[in-house]
């Protein structure tokens, strides 16, 4: 037959249900429940006595709204690790949830990339694991139309001439069109220079067509990918699996203490940071009248208006990272609409700055970078280049118990005065105190029942009467292994009219900030899916160094590149090197020899699918390498002669050296490290509990037993399997 069956995964047959529609459905459910109640009451109540108040009960509507925001699968706790994370979380498309698919039922076809995803849904950014392909990200220029179908923009082509008119097409309209690539060559009049143009013809056929047959042209090479993926330079040189990891890992980057914009960017960093809302831009022309850490005031050009912009100081994000804004302008400065007034977390001069630019060498060093491990220079620890601030929130509440109310107080039984030294008269820790494991943050006592008293105490109370009403110490203490500085305290009480849950009289929240320097066991990654764990931090003097004495910052294993096919990292480090050394940028500005590592680099933007080509990078490397300097550094293929930092001997072969943008990810060793001597035991097996959260022990499993049996370590085994586990 000449008809075709519909494709269920075609974007003409799949629509997005935006949040408004989901809430509307929930309210509809609530209203129908309310209607049923009204009808029931109308039949039972007396006609004369009926008033709207007696008929209508709004509880079902409120309950359905609360249920939607509280427990729906699609109502998620916003991920705020850094600005990009929040932005991509807000642009997420999900096929799961009520009215959608379930992970088990979804087959391969639903998850697969479909030709109609082009410009609508990113083929790269999706989670690894059971949700792959079911959760995706909206492409850079995509938008929803009023019916919930995803549209993508194209330039109109009329009679072989490309116009500047933009049209948004749905997937169905696109099926019937002939569309040229964004990088098709056109002259200054907008006509195609070649007589055959590569285009997507009808029915997904890619073909060379005559210029007059072309109806539309892509607006940009990056319209196919999402915001996250279009922040990866040289994405076109990376294998898709690694690009997926790179896009996902940028979302896990922790905001650093000293953000640095990438030397090699893609040109999207400014828009990403501004649209995420962490950067404050001027909304009107004017003059800066006042700048403090807390606010920026602009006196408008016209009239006598003053516009006040409040800055956010050291606020805790949902992921315990630190959100802090710093002003960039000074008093008396003139600003225009859109100028950046203040930087947020992970931004540098209004540009997204998730990591740091480090000098990298691809070489092996004493086996310490076996299996993707990474070696760092101690310079990054000393200069706080990869340090970040984390803010934890601890809370405690005073409730009514059967034996009487709990009380927040400084008067805690059996505790020395030095333990209470940092508590104020209310029993709450002072701001600015340094706290460590086990320190009291908020003093609290709970009434003790008669049953909890020992016979001796009972005797004393019988003799001396009831005046010593027994309480026990239930203070909020710092958890094991945590430390920091108290930066904020909030107290909520019933008397002040704060809304607290039933049975709670007072609630105290304490915010503790800690500065975490980079350390062994932390996870680092580049933007190309090249991730690894730090295995050793070497003193600066032991790191390999360049002929002019500059030590390397970070050593990566060269074996991480070939099999993974993410060559973007190599091209990025070459381009980073020439940008740091100012290749010929037309104005002849070249840093003095010997001063290049402190000089500002020449910022480079290499957009996705439209960036620097190999020959351009080689020319730039050649222009830097051919300069007459005291020491030859990196040659024209991007390699340098390095010297061993400990012996001073040159290495046998030349080594690729460059500048790479490195992110510190949120999997940090401080959150994972854990030790126990004695602690809680399981009720049933009488064995220690497991996991860091329970303060548990290490599991000694079947295979570990085999390992010790193979050694013949019988006494160790005896001890591990009895005394250290469940020998009661």
PDB file of C-alpha atoms in Angstrom, residues 192-381:
ATOM      1  CA  UNK A 192      24.881  29.944  -2.051  1.00  0.00           C
ATOM      2  CA  UNK A 193      28.331  29.895  -3.644  1.00  0.00           C
ATOM      3  CA  UNK A 194      28.275  26.194  -4.631  1.00  0.00           C
ATOM      4  CA  UNK A 195      25.927  24.891  -7.308  1.00  0.00           C
ATOM      5  CA  UNK A 196      24.932  21.879  -5.158  1.00  0.00           C
ATOM      6  CA  UNK A 197      24.002  22.356  -1.487  1.00  0.00           C
ATOM      7  CA  UNK A 198      24.008  19.616   1.160  1.00  0.00           C
ATOM      8  CA  UNK A 199      20.505  19.582   2.646  1.00  0.00           C
ATOM      9  CA  UNK A 200      18.054  17.473   4.596  1.00  0.00           C
ATOM     10  CA  UNK A 201      15.472  16.716   1.948  1.00  0.00           C
ATOM     11  CA  UNK A 202      11.992  15.308   2.538  1.00  0.00           C
ATOM     12  CA  UNK A 203      11.668  11.994   4.423  1.00  0.00           C
ATOM     13  CA  UNK A 204      15.005  12.263   6.255  1.00  0.00           C
ATOM     14  CA  UNK A 205      17.115  11.855   3.128  1.00  0.00           C
ATOM     15  CA  UNK A 206      20.400  13.793   3.171  1.00  0.00           C
ATOM     16  CA  UNK A 207      21.223  14.847  -0.358  1.00  0.00           C
ATOM     17  CA  UNK A 208      22.922  17.445  -2.543  1.00  0.00           C
ATOM     18  CA  UNK A 209      20.227  19.689  -4.059  1.00  0.00           C
ATOM     19  CA  UNK A 210      20.149  22.750  -6.312  1.00  0.00           C
ATOM     20  CA  UNK A 211      20.199  26.083  -4.402  1.00  0.00           C
ATOM     21  CA  UNK A 212      16.772  27.027  -5.782  1.00  0.00           C
ATOM     22  CA  UNK A 213      15.199  23.922  -4.190  1.00  0.00           C
ATOM     23  CA  UNK A 214      16.326  24.909  -0.684  1.00  0.00           C
ATOM     24  CA  UNK A 215      13.479  26.319   1.437  1.00  0.00           C
ATOM     25  CA  UNK A 216      15.147  26.874   4.819  1.00  0.00           C
ATOM     26  CA  UNK A 217      18.586  26.998   6.420  1.00  0.00           C
ATOM     27  CA  UNK A 218      19.678  26.205  10.000  1.00  0.00           C
ATOM     28  CA  UNK A 219      20.142  29.346  12.127  1.00  0.00           C
ATOM     29  CA  UNK A 220      23.289  28.097  13.891  1.00  0.00           C
ATOM     30  CA  UNK A 221      25.488  25.008  14.019  1.00  0.00           C
ATOM     31  CA  UNK A 222      24.799  24.675  17.747  1.00  0.00           C
ATOM     32  CA  UNK A 223      21.013  24.571  17.482  1.00  0.00           C
ATOM     33  CA  UNK A 224      21.153  20.764  17.636  1.00  0.00           C
ATOM     34  CA  UNK A 225      22.677  20.588  21.149  1.00  0.00           C
ATOM     35  CA  UNK A 226      21.689  21.792  24.627  1.00  0.00           C
ATOM     36  CA  UNK A 227      23.241  24.625  26.651  1.00  0.00           C
ATOM     37  CA  UNK A 228      25.455  22.237  28.627  1.00  0.00           C
ATOM     38  CA  UNK A 229      26.793  20.482  25.536  1.00  0.00           C
ATOM     39  CA  UNK A 230      27.366  23.753  23.687  1.00  0.00           C
ATOM     40  CA  UNK A 231      29.729  24.855  26.492  1.00  0.00           C
ATOM     41  CA  UNK A 232      32.168  22.081  25.456  1.00  0.00           C
ATOM     42  CA  UNK A 233      34.800  23.408  23.034  1.00  0.00           C
ATOM     43  CA  UNK A 234      35.744  21.038  20.193  1.00  0.00           C
ATOM     44  CA  UNK A 235      32.637  18.965  20.890  1.00  0.00           C
ATOM     45  CA  UNK A 236      32.876  17.823  17.258  1.00  0.00           C
ATOM     46  CA  UNK A 237      36.158  16.015  18.028  1.00  0.00           C
ATOM     47  CA  UNK A 238      34.799  14.053  21.006  1.00  0.00           C
ATOM     48  CA  UNK A 239      33.146  10.650  20.933  1.00  0.00           C
ATOM     49  CA  UNK A 240      29.445  11.019  21.817  1.00  0.00           C
ATOM     50  CA  UNK A 241      29.648   8.849  24.956  1.00  0.00           C
ATOM     51  CA  UNK A 242      32.391  11.033  26.413  1.00  0.00           C
ATOM     52  CA  UNK A 243      30.624  14.231  25.334  1.00  0.00           C
ATOM     53  CA  UNK A 244      27.594  12.978  27.279  1.00  0.00           C
ATOM     54  CA  UNK A 245      29.764  12.592  30.395  1.00  0.00           C
ATOM     55  CA  UNK A 246      31.311  16.020  29.806  1.00  0.00           C
ATOM     56  CA  UNK A 247      27.897  17.700  29.549  1.00  0.00           C
ATOM     57  CA  UNK A 248      26.660  15.917  32.674  1.00  0.00           C
ATOM     58  CA  UNK A 249      29.794  16.599  34.732  1.00  0.00           C
ATOM     59  CA  UNK A 250      29.700  20.351  34.128  1.00  0.00           C
ATOM     60  CA  UNK A 251      26.483  20.225  36.119  1.00  0.00           C
ATOM     61  CA  UNK A 252      28.355  18.732  39.097  1.00  0.00           C
ATOM     62  CA  UNK A 253      31.106  21.376  39.224  1.00  0.00           C
ATOM     63  CA  UNK A 254      31.391  23.092  42.611  1.00  0.00           C
ATOM     64  CA  UNK A 255      31.668  26.915  42.610  1.00  0.00           C
ATOM     65  CA  UNK A 256      35.276  27.819  43.399  1.00  0.00           C
ATOM     66  CA  UNK A 257      36.577  30.496  45.757  1.00  0.00           C
ATOM     67  CA  UNK A 258      38.333  32.279  42.875  1.00  0.00           C
ATOM     68  CA  UNK A 259      36.338  31.634  39.692  1.00  0.00           C
ATOM     69  CA  UNK A 260      38.245  31.813  36.386  1.00  0.00           C
ATOM     70  CA  UNK A 261      36.502  32.110  33.046  1.00  0.00           C
ATOM     71  CA  UNK A 262      37.798  29.493  30.582  1.00  0.00           C
ATOM     72  CA  UNK A 263      40.639  30.639  28.307  1.00  0.00           C
ATOM     73  CA  UNK A 264      39.128  28.438  25.596  1.00  0.00           C
ATOM     74  CA  UNK A 265      35.372  28.988  25.663  1.00  0.00           C
ATOM     75  CA  UNK A 266      32.555  28.526  23.171  1.00  0.00           C
ATOM     76  CA  UNK A 267      31.040  32.024  23.279  1.00  0.00           C
ATOM     77  CA  UNK A 268      27.948  30.867  25.150  1.00  0.00           C
ATOM     78  CA  UNK A 269      29.341  31.413  28.668  1.00  0.00           C
ATOM     79  CA  UNK A 270      27.987  34.953  29.056  1.00  0.00           C
ATOM     80  CA  UNK A 271      24.439  34.063  27.980  1.00  0.00           C
ATOM     81  CA  UNK A 272      24.377  30.937  30.153  1.00  0.00           C
ATOM     82  CA  UNK A 273      25.422  32.850  33.288  1.00  0.00           C
ATOM     83  CA  UNK A 274      23.053  35.766  32.643  1.00  0.00           C
ATOM     84  CA  UNK A 275      20.043  33.587  31.834  1.00  0.00           C
ATOM     85  CA  UNK A 276      20.674  31.418  34.889  1.00  0.00           C
ATOM     86  CA  UNK A 277      20.023  34.576  36.926  1.00  0.00           C
ATOM     87  CA  UNK A 278      23.150  34.519  39.100  1.00  0.00           C
ATOM     88  CA  UNK A 279      24.674  37.582  37.447  1.00  0.00           C
ATOM     89  CA  UNK A 280      23.142  40.990  38.181  1.00  0.00           C
ATOM     90  CA  UNK A 281      22.861  43.232  35.116  1.00  0.00           C
ATOM     91  CA  UNK A 282      21.907  46.914  34.995  1.00  0.00           C
ATOM     92  CA  UNK A 283      18.271  47.429  34.019  1.00  0.00           C
ATOM     93  CA  UNK A 284      18.735  51.117  33.134  1.00  0.00           C
ATOM     94  CA  UNK A 285      21.419  53.595  32.077  1.00  0.00           C
ATOM     95  CA  UNK A 286      22.871  55.691  34.858  1.00  0.00           C
ATOM     96  CA  UNK A 287      25.745  56.380  37.238  1.00  0.00           C
ATOM     97  CA  UNK A 288      26.798  54.187  40.150  1.00  0.00           C
ATOM     98  CA  UNK A 289      25.994  56.134  43.300  1.00  0.00           C
ATOM     99  CA  UNK A 290      26.902  53.635  46.020  1.00  0.00           C
ATOM    100  CA  UNK A 291      28.676  50.259  46.161  1.00  0.00           C
ATOM    101  CA  UNK A 292      28.864  48.069  49.250  1.00  0.00           C
ATOM    102  CA  UNK A 293      29.211  44.324  49.679  1.00  0.00           C
ATOM    103  CA  UNK A 294      25.447  44.184  50.287  1.00  0.00           C
ATOM    104  CA  UNK A 295      24.047  46.416  47.533  1.00  0.00           C
ATOM    105  CA  UNK A 296      24.668  48.524  44.427  1.00  0.00           C
ATOM    106  CA  UNK A 297      22.738  51.783  43.885  1.00  0.00           C
ATOM    107  CA  UNK A 298      22.331  53.378  40.444  1.00  0.00           C
ATOM    108  CA  UNK A 299      21.205  56.981  39.973  1.00  0.00           C
ATOM    109  CA  UNK A 300      19.156  56.984  36.772  1.00  0.00           C
ATOM    110  CA  UNK A 301      20.178  59.275  33.913  1.00  0.00           C
ATOM    111  CA  UNK A 302      16.717  60.776  33.641  1.00  0.00           C
ATOM    112  CA  UNK A 303      14.778  61.973  36.670  1.00  0.00           C
ATOM    113  CA  UNK A 304      15.894  61.545  40.272  1.00  0.00           C
ATOM    114  CA  UNK A 305      15.223  57.819  40.592  1.00  0.00           C
ATOM    115  CA  UNK A 306      17.587  55.591  42.538  1.00  0.00           C
ATOM    116  CA  UNK A 307      17.588  51.897  41.665  1.00  0.00           C
ATOM    117  CA  UNK A 308      18.811  49.534  44.375  1.00  0.00           C
ATOM    118  CA  UNK A 309      20.206  46.088  43.552  1.00  0.00           C
ATOM    119  CA  UNK A 310      20.569  43.850  46.608  1.00  0.00           C
ATOM    120  CA  UNK A 311      23.389  41.294  46.581  1.00  0.00           C
ATOM    121  CA  UNK A 312      23.191  37.797  48.005  1.00  0.00           C
ATOM    122  CA  UNK A 313      25.842  37.058  50.637  1.00  0.00           C
ATOM    123  CA  UNK A 314      26.998  33.522  51.518  1.00  0.00           C
ATOM    124  CA  UNK A 315      23.628  31.853  51.082  1.00  0.00           C
ATOM    125  CA  UNK A 316      23.431  28.071  51.206  1.00  0.00           C
ATOM    126  CA  UNK A 317      22.176  26.426  48.026  1.00  0.00           C
ATOM    127  CA  UNK A 318      20.130  23.233  47.978  1.00  0.00           C
ATOM    128  CA  UNK A 319      23.354  21.255  47.454  1.00  0.00           C
ATOM    129  CA  UNK A 320      25.245  22.999  50.309  1.00  0.00           C
ATOM    130  CA  UNK A 321      27.393  25.021  47.912  1.00  0.00           C
ATOM    131  CA  UNK A 322      27.906  28.722  48.625  1.00  0.00           C
ATOM    132  CA  UNK A 323      25.948  31.357  46.693  1.00  0.00           C
ATOM    133  CA  UNK A 324      27.672  34.711  47.032  1.00  0.00           C
ATOM    134  CA  UNK A 325      27.560  37.827  44.856  1.00  0.00           C
ATOM    135  CA  UNK A 326      30.404  40.350  44.542  1.00  0.00           C
ATOM    136  CA  UNK A 327      30.083  43.848  43.034  1.00  0.00           C
ATOM    137  CA  UNK A 328      32.219  44.566  39.944  1.00  0.00           C
ATOM    138  CA  UNK A 329      31.527  48.304  39.534  1.00  0.00           C
ATOM    139  CA  UNK A 330      32.878  51.314  41.428  1.00  0.00           C
ATOM    140  CA  UNK A 331      31.289  54.562  42.539  1.00  0.00           C
ATOM    141  CA  UNK A 332      30.953  57.214  39.856  1.00  0.00           C
ATOM    142  CA  UNK A 333      31.172  54.673  37.020  1.00  0.00           C
ATOM    143  CA  UNK A 334      28.674  55.123  34.164  1.00  0.00           C
ATOM    144  CA  UNK A 335      26.731  51.997  33.180  1.00  0.00           C
ATOM    145  CA  UNK A 336      24.418  51.074  30.310  1.00  0.00           C
ATOM    146  CA  UNK A 337      21.507  48.639  30.243  1.00  0.00           C
ATOM    147  CA  UNK A 338      22.805  45.061  30.380  1.00  0.00           C
ATOM    148  CA  UNK A 339      26.208  45.917  31.897  1.00  0.00           C
ATOM    149  CA  UNK A 340      27.293  43.463  34.592  1.00  0.00           C
ATOM    150  CA  UNK A 341      27.043  44.979  38.083  1.00  0.00           C
ATOM    151  CA  UNK A 342      27.828  41.920  40.206  1.00  0.00           C
ATOM    152  CA  UNK A 343      29.192  38.403  39.764  1.00  0.00           C
ATOM    153  CA  UNK A 344      27.512  35.402  41.334  1.00  0.00           C
ATOM    154  CA  UNK A 345      28.849  31.984  42.289  1.00  0.00           C
ATOM    155  CA  UNK A 346      30.839  30.394  39.444  1.00  0.00           C
ATOM    156  CA  UNK A 347      30.886  33.513  37.302  1.00  0.00           C
ATOM    157  CA  UNK A 348      33.800  35.739  36.325  1.00  0.00           C
ATOM    158  CA  UNK A 349      32.975  39.169  34.850  1.00  0.00           C
ATOM    159  CA  UNK A 350      29.531  37.906  33.926  1.00  0.00           C
ATOM    160  CA  UNK A 351      30.835  34.757  32.222  1.00  0.00           C
ATOM    161  CA  UNK A 352      30.158  31.238  33.414  1.00  0.00           C
ATOM    162  CA  UNK A 353      33.306  30.087  35.267  1.00  0.00           C
ATOM    163  CA  UNK A 354      32.903  26.547  36.594  1.00  0.00           C
ATOM    164  CA  UNK A 355      36.572  25.644  37.008  1.00  0.00           C
ATOM    165  CA  UNK A 356      40.179  26.802  36.665  1.00  0.00           C
ATOM    166  CA  UNK A 357      42.698  27.081  33.817  1.00  0.00           C
ATOM    167  CA  UNK A 358      45.625  24.810  34.685  1.00  0.00           C
ATOM    168  CA  UNK A 359      48.837  23.931  32.894  1.00  0.00           C
ATOM    169  CA  UNK A 360      48.577  20.270  31.996  1.00  0.00           C
ATOM    170  CA  UNK A 361      51.134  17.702  30.820  1.00  0.00           C
ATOM    171  CA  UNK A 362      50.166  14.326  29.338  1.00  0.00           C
ATOM    172  CA  UNK A 363      52.730  11.927  30.824  1.00  0.00           C
ATOM    173  CA  UNK A 364      52.978   9.089  33.303  1.00  0.00           C
ATOM    174  CA  UNK A 365      54.709   9.814  36.609  1.00  0.00           C
ATOM    175  CA  UNK A 366      55.912   6.937  38.821  1.00  0.00           C
ATOM    176  CA  UNK A 367      52.676   5.044  38.205  1.00  0.00           C
ATOM    177  CA  UNK A 368      50.712   7.532  40.299  1.00  0.00           C
ATOM    178  CA  UNK A 369      48.359   8.290  37.416  1.00  0.00           C
ATOM    179  CA  UNK A 370      47.486   4.672  36.717  1.00  0.00           C
ATOM    180  CA  UNK A 371      43.805   4.123  35.758  1.00  0.00           C
ATOM    181  CA  UNK A 372      42.807   7.786  35.289  1.00  0.00           C
ATOM    182  CA  UNK A 373      44.330   8.997  38.556  1.00  0.00           C
ATOM    183  CA  UNK A 374      45.521  12.613  38.539  1.00  0.00           C
ATOM    184  CA  UNK A 375      48.645  14.255  40.005  1.00  0.00           C
ATOM    185  CA  UNK A 376      48.431  17.871  41.179  1.00  0.00           C
ATOM    186  CA  UNK A 377      50.934  20.515  42.189  1.00  0.00           C
ATOM    187  CA  UNK A 378      50.836  21.850  45.740  1.00  0.00           C
ATOM    188  CA  UNK A 379      50.592  25.360  44.263  1.00  0.00           C
ATOM    189  CA  UNK A 380      46.851  24.779  43.767  1.00  0.00           C
ATOM    190  CA  UNK A 381      46.470  24.051  47.484  1.00  0.00           C
TER     191      UNK A 381
END
